[in-house]
mmCIF file of C-alpha atoms in Angstrom:
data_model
loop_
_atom_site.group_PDB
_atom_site.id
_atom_site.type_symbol
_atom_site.label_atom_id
_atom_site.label_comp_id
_atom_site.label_asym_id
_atom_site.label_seq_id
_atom_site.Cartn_x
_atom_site.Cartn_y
_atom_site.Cartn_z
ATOM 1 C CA UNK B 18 0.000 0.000 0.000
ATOM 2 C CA UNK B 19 2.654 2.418 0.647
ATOM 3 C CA UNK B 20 3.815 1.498 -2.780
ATOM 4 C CA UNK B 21 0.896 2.515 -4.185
ATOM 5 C CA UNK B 22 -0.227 6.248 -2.264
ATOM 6 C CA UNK B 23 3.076 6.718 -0.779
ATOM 7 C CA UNK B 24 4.227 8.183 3.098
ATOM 8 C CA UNK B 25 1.306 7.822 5.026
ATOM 9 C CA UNK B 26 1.280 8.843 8.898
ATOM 10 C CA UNK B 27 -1.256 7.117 9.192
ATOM 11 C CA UNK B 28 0.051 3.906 7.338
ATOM 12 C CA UNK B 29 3.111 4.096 9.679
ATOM 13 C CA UNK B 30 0.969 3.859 12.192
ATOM 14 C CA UNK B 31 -1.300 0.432 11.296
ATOM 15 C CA UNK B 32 2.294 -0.988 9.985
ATOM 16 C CA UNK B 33 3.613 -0.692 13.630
ATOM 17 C CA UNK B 34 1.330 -3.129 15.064
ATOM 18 C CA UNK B 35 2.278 -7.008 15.131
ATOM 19 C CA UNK B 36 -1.629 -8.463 14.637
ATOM 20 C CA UNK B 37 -3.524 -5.381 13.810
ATOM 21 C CA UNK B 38 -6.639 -7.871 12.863
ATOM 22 C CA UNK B 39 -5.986 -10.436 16.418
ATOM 23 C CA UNK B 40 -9.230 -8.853 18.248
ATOM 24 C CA UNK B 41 -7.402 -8.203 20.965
ATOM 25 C CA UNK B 42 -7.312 -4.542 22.389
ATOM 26 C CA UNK B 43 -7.922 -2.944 25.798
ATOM 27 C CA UNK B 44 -8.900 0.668 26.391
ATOM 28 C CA UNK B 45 -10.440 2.865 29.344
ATOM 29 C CA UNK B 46 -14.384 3.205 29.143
ATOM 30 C CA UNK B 47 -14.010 6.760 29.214
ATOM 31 C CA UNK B 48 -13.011 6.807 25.805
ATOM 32 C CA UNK B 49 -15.774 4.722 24.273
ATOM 33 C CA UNK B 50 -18.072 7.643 24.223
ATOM 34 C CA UNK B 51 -15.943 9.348 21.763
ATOM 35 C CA UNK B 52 -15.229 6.244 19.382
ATOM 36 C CA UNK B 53 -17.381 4.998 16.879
ATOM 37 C CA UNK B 54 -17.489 1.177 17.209
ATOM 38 C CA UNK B 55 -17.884 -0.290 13.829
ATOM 39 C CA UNK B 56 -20.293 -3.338 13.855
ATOM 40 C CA UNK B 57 -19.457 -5.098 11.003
ATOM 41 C CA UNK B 58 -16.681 -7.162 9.608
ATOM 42 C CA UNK B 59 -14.235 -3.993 9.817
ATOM 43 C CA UNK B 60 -13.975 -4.044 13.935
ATOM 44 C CA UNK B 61 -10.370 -4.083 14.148
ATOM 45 C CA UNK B 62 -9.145 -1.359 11.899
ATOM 46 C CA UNK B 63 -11.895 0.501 12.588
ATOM 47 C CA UNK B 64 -11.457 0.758 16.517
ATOM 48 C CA UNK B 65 -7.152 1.751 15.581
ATOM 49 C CA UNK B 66 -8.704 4.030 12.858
ATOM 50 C CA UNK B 67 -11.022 5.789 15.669
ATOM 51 C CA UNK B 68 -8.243 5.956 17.801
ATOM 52 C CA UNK B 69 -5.750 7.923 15.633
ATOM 53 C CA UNK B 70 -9.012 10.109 14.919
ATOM 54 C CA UNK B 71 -9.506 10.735 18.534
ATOM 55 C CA UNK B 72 -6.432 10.826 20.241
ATOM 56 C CA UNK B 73 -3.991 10.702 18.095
ATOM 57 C CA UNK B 74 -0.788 7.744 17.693
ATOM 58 C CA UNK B 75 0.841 8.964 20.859
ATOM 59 C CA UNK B 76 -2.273 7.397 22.818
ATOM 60 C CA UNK B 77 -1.940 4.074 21.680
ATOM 61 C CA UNK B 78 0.465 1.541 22.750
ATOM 62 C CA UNK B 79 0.972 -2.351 21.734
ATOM 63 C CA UNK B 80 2.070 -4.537 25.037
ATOM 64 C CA UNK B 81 3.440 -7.862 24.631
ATOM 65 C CA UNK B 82 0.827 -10.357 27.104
ATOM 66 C CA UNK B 83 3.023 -13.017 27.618
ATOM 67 C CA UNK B 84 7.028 -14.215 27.184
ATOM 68 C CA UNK B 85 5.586 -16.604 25.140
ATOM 69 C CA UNK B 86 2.056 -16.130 23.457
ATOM 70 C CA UNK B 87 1.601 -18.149 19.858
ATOM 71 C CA UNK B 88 -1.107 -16.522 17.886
ATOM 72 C CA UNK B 89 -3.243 -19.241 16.549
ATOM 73 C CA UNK B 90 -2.257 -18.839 12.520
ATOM 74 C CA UNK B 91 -3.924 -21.060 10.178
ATOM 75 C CA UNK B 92 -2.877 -21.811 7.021
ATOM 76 C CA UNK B 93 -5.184 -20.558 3.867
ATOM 77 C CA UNK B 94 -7.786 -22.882 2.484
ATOM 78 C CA UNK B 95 -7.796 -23.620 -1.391
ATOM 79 C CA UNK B 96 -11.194 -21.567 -1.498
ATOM 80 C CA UNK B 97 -9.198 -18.751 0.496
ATOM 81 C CA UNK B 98 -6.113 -18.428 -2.192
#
C-alpha cells in the first residue's frame, strides 16, 4: 500500500502493530463515548482508525501479554487463495 499512495502517517501507524486484525485490544471506558465502534466485519481497523481520529498515535500503545504467546495462525484454504 505504501507502494501505491506513498508516506502515510497514518500507514506508519497500522504498519507498527504485530496483529492489527488479532481482536485483541484494551482501552479505558471513558473513551468509548468518543469512538465509533464499527459493527461489522471492519472491527479491528476501525477501533485503531477511531483511535488515531480521537487521540492521536501517541495514545496508543501495543504490550506484549506473555514471554511466550503463539497466535493461533492457520494456514489458507484452497477456497481462500
Amino acid at each position: 500500500m505504501k507502494k501505491v499512495i506513498g508516506d502515510r502517517d497514518y500507514i506508519d501507524y497500522l504498519r507498527a502493530f504485530r496483529y492489527p486484525l488479532s481482536g485483541e485490544f484494551a482501552m479505558r471506558t471513558a473513551t468509548l463515548p468518543d469512538l465509533r465502534i464499527p459493527s461489522d466485519w471492519g472491527l479491528e481497523i476501525g477501533v485503531l482508525s477511531e483511535a488515531w481520529r480521537n487521540m492521536g498515535p501517541n495514545a496508543v500503545c501495543q504490550v506484549e501479554i506473555a514471554d511466550r504467546y503463539d497466535h493461533k495462525h492457520q494456514d489458507l484454504s484452497a477456497e481462500d487463495a
